[in-house]
């Protein structure tokens, strides 16, 4: 999928299952789709996700599974997805930028994780430890690790 697929589709709100033959998603996939709140199924063949994946999707609150096949994740993963509460993380690569999973109003000065985000999956602990872990600016508070 090329860059900017469904970017700025403010009214898009349909379930989306990506095909098993898909290997990469370009940057800004579904970014700024403020109404999107349907299941999104990523295939086990997916090896890379570009930057700004689902960024600014303020209504998205579906559980999201990131497959173990991922070998590359861009910056700003799920940035400002205020409603997301469950991530199933099976990938062996991790976003380490200060903006992935942050839900702040000004990520450069006061980035914080959204309250109540739970992480499950085979690589849950690795994801949590890979993210910046500081409660002072400009870093984020650690998200809740699911059980």
Coordinates of C-alpha atoms in Angstrom, one line a residue:
X1 CA 0.0 0.0 0.0
X2 CA 1.5 3.3 -1.0
X3 CA 1.9 6.4 1.1
X4 CA -1.2 8.3 2.2
X5 CA -3.7 5.5 1.6
X6 CA -7.0 6.7 3.1
X7 CA -5.3 9.7 4.7
X8 CA -7.8 12.4 5.6
X9 CA -10.8 10.2 5.0
X10 CA -12.7 11.9 7.8
X11 CA -15.9 9.9 7.3
X12 CA -14.4 6.5 6.5
X13 CA -15.8 4.0 9.0
X14 CA -15.9 0.5 7.5
X15 CA -14.2 -2.7 8.7
X16 CA -10.9 -3.2 6.9
X17 CA -9.1 -6.5 6.3
X18 CA -5.9 -6.3 4.5
X19 CA -5.0 -9.1 2.1
X20 CA -2.6 -11.9 3.1
X21 CA -0.3 -11.0 0.1
X22 CA 0.4 -7.6 1.6
X23 CA 4.0 -7.0 2.7
X24 CA 4.2 -3.3 3.4
X25 CA 2.1 -0.2 4.3
X26 CA 3.4 3.2 3.4
X27 CA 3.4 6.3 5.6
X28 CA 0.2 8.0 6.8
X29 CA -2.0 4.9 6.4
X30 CA -5.5 6.0 7.7
X31 CA -3.9 9.1 9.3
X32 CA -6.3 11.8 10.3
X33 CA -9.4 9.5 9.8
X34 CA -11.1 10.8 12.8
X35 CA -14.3 8.8 12.4
X36 CA -12.6 5.4 11.8
X37 CA -13.7 3.0 14.6
X38 CA -14.0 -0.4 12.9
X39 CA -11.9 -3.6 13.1
X40 CA -8.6 -3.4 11.3
X41 CA -7.0 -6.8 10.4
X42 CA -3.4 -6.8 9.5
X43 CA -2.0 -9.9 7.7
X44 CA 0.7 -12.1 9.0
X45 CA 2.7 -11.4 5.9
X46 CA 3.2 -7.7 6.8
X47 CA 6.8 -6.8 7.2
X48 CA 6.8 -3.0 7.4
X49 CA 4.5 -0.1 8.5
X50 CA 5.4 3.4 7.5
X51 CA 5.3 6.5 9.8
X52 CA 2.1 8.0 11.1
X53 CA 0.2 4.6 11.0
X54 CA -3.3 5.5 12.3
X55 CA -2.0 8.8 13.6
X56 CA -4.7 11.2 14.7
X57 CA -7.5 8.6 14.5
X58 CA -9.2 9.9 17.6
X59 CA -12.2 7.6 17.5
X60 CA -10.4 4.3 16.9
X61 CA -10.9 2.1 19.9
X62 CA -10.7 -1.4 18.4
X63 CA -8.1 -3.9 19.6
X64 CA -5.2 -3.8 17.2
X65 CA -2.8 -6.8 16.6
X66 CA 0.6 -6.1 15.3
X67 CA 1.9 -9.3 13.7
X68 CA 5.1 -11.1 14.4
X69 CA 6.2 -10.7 10.8
X70 CA 6.9 -7.0 11.2
X71 CA 10.5 -6.0 10.8
X72 CA 10.1 -2.2 10.5
X73 CA 7.8 0.3 12.2
X74 CA 7.9 4.0 11.4
X75 CA 7.6 6.9 13.8
X76 CA 4.3 8.3 15.2
X77 CA 2.7 4.9 15.5
X78 CA -0.9 5.4 16.8
X79 CA 0.0 9.0 17.8
X80 CA -3.0 10.8 19.2
X81 CA -5.3 7.8 19.0
X82 CA -7.1 9.0 22.1
X83 CA -9.6 6.1 22.3
X84 CA -7.4 3.1 21.7
X85 CA -7.3 0.8 24.8
X86 CA -5.9 -2.5 23.6
X87 CA -2.8 -3.4 21.6
X88 CA -1.8 -7.0 20.9
X89 CA 2.0 -6.8 20.2
X90 CA 3.7 -9.8 18.6
X91 CA 6.3 -8.0 16.5
X92 CA 10.0 -8.1 17.3
X93 CA 10.7 -4.5 16.4
X94 CA 9.6 -1.6 18.5
X95 CA 8.8 2.1 18.0
X96 CA 11.3 4.1 20.1
X97 CA 10.5 7.7 19.1
X98 CA 8.9 9.9 21.7
X99 CA 5.7 10.2 19.7
X100 CA 4.5 6.6 19.0
X101 CA 1.6 5.8 21.2
X102 CA 1.6 9.2 22.8
X103 CA -1.7 11.1 23.2
X104 CA -0.6 14.5 24.3
X105 CA -1.5 17.9 23.1
X106 CA 2.1 19.0 22.4
X107 CA 4.4 16.0 21.9
X108 CA 7.5 18.1 21.8
X109 CA 7.0 19.4 25.4
X110 CA 4.7 17.1 27.2
X111 CA 4.2 13.7 25.6
X112 CA 2.2 11.2 27.7
X113 CA 0.6 7.8 27.1
X114 CA -3.1 7.7 27.2
X115 CA -4.5 6.3 30.4
X116 CA -5.6 2.7 30.3
X117 CA -3.8 1.4 27.2
X118 CA -3.3 -2.3 27.8
X119 CA -0.6 -4.2 25.9
X120 CA -1.0 -8.0 25.4
X121 CA 0.8 -10.4 23.1
X122 CA 4.1 -12.4 22.9
X123 CA 6.3 -9.3 22.8
X124 CA 4.4 -7.2 25.4
X125 CA 7.2 -6.9 27.9
X126 CA 9.8 -6.1 25.2
X127 CA 7.6 -3.3 23.8
X128 CA 7.1 -1.7 27.2
X129 CA 10.8 -1.8 28.0
X130 CA 11.8 -0.4 24.5
X131 CA 9.7 2.7 24.9
X132 CA 11.1 5.8 26.6
X133 CA 10.3 5.4 30.3
X134 CA 10.3 8.7 32.1
X135 CA 7.6 10.7 33.8
X136 CA 9.4 14.0 33.2
X137 CA 9.1 16.2 30.1
X138 CA 9.6 15.6 27.2
X139 CA 9.1 11.9 27.8
X140 CA 6.0 9.8 28.4
X141 CA 4.6 7.9 31.3
X142 CA 4.7 4.2 30.9
X143 CA 1.6 2.6 29.5
X144 CA -0.2 -0.1 31.5
X145 CA 1.1 -3.6 30.7
X146 CA -1.8 -6.0 30.3
X147 CA -1.9 -9.3 31.9

